[in-house]
PDB file of C-alpha atoms in Angstrom:
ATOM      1  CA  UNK A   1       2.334   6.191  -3.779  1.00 93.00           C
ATOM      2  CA  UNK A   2       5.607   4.938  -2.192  1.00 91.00           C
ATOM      3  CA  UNK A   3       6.824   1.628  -1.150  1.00 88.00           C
ATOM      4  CA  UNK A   4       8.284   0.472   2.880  1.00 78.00           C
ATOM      5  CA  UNK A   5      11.309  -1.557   2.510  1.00 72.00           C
ATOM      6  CA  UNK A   6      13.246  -3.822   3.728  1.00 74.00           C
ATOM      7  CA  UNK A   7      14.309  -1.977   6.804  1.00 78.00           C
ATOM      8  CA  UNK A   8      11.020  -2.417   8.244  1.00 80.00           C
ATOM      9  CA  UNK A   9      10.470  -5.727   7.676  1.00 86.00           C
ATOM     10  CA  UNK A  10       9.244  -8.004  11.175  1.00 86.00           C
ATOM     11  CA  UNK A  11       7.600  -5.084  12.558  1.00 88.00           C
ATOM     12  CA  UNK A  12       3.989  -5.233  13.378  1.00 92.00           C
ATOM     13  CA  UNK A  13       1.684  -2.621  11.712  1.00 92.00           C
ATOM     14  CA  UNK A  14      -1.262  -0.329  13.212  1.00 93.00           C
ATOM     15  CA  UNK A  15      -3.674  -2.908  12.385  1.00 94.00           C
ATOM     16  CA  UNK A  16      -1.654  -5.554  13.940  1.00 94.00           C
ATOM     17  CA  UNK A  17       0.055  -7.656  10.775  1.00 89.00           C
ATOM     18  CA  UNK A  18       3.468  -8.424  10.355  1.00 90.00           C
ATOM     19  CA  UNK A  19       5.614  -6.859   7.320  1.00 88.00           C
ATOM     20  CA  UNK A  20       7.260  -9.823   5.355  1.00 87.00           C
ATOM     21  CA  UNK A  21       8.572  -9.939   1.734  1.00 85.00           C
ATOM     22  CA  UNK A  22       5.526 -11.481   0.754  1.00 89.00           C
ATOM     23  CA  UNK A  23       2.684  -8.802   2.798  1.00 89.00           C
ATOM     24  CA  UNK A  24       0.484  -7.552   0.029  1.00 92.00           C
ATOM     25  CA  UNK A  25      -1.157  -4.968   1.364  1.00 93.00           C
ATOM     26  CA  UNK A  26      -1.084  -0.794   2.005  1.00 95.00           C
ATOM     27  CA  UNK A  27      -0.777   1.963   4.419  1.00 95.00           C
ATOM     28  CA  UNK A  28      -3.245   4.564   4.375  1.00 96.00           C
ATOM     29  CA  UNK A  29      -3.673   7.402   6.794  1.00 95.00           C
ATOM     30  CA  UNK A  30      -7.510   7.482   7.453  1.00 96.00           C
ATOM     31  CA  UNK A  31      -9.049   4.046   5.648  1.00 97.00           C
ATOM     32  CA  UNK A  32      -9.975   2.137   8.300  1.00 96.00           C
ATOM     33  CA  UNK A  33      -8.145  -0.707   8.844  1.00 96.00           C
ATOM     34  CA  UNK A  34      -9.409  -4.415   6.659  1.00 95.00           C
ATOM     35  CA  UNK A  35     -10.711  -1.629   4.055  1.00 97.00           C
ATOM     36  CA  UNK A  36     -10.489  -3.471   0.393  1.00 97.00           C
ATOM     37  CA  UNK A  37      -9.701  -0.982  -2.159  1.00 98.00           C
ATOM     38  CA  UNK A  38      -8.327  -1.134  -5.758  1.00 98.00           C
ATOM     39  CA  UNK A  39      -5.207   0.727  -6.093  1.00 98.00           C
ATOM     40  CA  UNK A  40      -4.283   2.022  -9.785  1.00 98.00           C
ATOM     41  CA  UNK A  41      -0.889   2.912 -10.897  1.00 97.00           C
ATOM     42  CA  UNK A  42      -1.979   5.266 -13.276  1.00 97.00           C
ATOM     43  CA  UNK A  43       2.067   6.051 -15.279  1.00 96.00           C
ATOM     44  CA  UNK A  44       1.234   2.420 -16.586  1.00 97.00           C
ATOM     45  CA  UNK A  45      -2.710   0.979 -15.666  1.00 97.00           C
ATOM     46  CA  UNK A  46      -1.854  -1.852 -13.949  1.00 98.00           C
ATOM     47  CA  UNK A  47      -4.103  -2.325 -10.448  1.00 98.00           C
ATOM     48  CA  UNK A  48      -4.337  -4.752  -7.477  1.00 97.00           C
ATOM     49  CA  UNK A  49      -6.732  -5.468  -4.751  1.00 97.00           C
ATOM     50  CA  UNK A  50      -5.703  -5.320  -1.631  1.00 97.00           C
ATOM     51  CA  UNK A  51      -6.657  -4.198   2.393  1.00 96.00           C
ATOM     52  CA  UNK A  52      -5.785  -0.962   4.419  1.00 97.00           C
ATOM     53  CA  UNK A  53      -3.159  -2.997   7.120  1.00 94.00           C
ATOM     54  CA  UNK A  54      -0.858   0.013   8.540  1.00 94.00           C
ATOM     55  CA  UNK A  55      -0.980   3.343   8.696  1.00 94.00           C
ATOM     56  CA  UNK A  56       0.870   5.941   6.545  1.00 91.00           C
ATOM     57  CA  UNK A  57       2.596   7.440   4.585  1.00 92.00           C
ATOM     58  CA  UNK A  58       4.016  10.212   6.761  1.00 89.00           C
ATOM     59  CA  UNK A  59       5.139  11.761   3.388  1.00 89.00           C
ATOM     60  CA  UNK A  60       3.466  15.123   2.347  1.00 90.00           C
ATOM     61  CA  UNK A  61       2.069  14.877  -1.189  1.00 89.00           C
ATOM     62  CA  UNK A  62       1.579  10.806  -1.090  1.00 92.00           C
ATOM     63  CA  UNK A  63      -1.436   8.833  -0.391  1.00 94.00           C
ATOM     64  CA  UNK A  64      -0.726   5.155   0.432  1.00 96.00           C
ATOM     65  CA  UNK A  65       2.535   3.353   1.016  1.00 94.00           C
ATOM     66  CA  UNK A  66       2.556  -0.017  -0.772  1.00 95.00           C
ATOM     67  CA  UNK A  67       4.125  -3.175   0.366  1.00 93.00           C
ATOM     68  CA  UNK A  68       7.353  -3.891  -1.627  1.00 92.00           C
ATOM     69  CA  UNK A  69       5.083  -6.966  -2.866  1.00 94.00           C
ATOM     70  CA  UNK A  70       2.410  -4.711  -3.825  1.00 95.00           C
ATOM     71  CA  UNK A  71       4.668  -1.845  -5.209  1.00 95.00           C
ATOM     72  CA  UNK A  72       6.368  -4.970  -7.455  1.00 95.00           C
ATOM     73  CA  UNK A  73       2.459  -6.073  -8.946  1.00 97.00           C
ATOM     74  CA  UNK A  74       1.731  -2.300  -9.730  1.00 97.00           C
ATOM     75  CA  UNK A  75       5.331  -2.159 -11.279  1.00 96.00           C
ATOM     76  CA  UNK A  76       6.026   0.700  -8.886  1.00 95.00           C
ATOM     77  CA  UNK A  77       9.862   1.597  -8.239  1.00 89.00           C
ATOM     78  CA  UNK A  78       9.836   4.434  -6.044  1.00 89.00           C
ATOM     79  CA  UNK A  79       7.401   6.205  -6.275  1.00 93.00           C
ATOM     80  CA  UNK A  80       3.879   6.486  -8.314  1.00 95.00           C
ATOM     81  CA  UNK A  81       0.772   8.572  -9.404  1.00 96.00           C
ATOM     82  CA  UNK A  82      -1.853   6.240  -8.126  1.00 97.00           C
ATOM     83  CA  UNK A  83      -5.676   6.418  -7.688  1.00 97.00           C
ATOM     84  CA  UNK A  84      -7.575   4.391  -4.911  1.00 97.00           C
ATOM     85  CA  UNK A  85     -11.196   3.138  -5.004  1.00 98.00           C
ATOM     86  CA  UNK A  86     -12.860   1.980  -2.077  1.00 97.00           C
ATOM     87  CA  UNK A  87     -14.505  -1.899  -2.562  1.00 96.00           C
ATOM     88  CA  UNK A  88     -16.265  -2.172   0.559  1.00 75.00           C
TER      89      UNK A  88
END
């Protein structure tokens, strides 16, 4: 996993949201978007909860970009081996 910053917040995702400071929330390239999943750093086991609200990254080799919000809860600072589970 990575994280977007700053430089793209106030621009409006794929699924229509606005990136903030506070979004808490990831980009995945095929989830659809609203998809709840679990998202597990797995260098230190913390995890979150949180929806599919863009689309990305555009990175080979990572799965889901984080929200600098999110990346802070998962204690992610660049970037992170994750694992994502699919709520519902």
């Amino acid at each position: 996993a990575s994280w977007n910053g700053p430089g793209l917040f106030g621009h409006k995702t794929a699924c229509g949201s606005i990136l903030t400071r506070l979004s808490y929330w990831i980009a995945h390239k095929t989830l659809p978007c609203g998809t709840r999943v679990r998202v597990t750093n797995r260098a230190n086991g913390r995890s979150i909860m949180v929806r599919v609200q863009d689309r990305g990254p555009y990175v080979r080799g990572r799965v889901v970009d984080l929200t600098v919000a999110a990346a802070g809860a998962l204690g992610v600072r660049g970037t992170a081996p994750v694992l994502v589970e699919v709520l519902r």
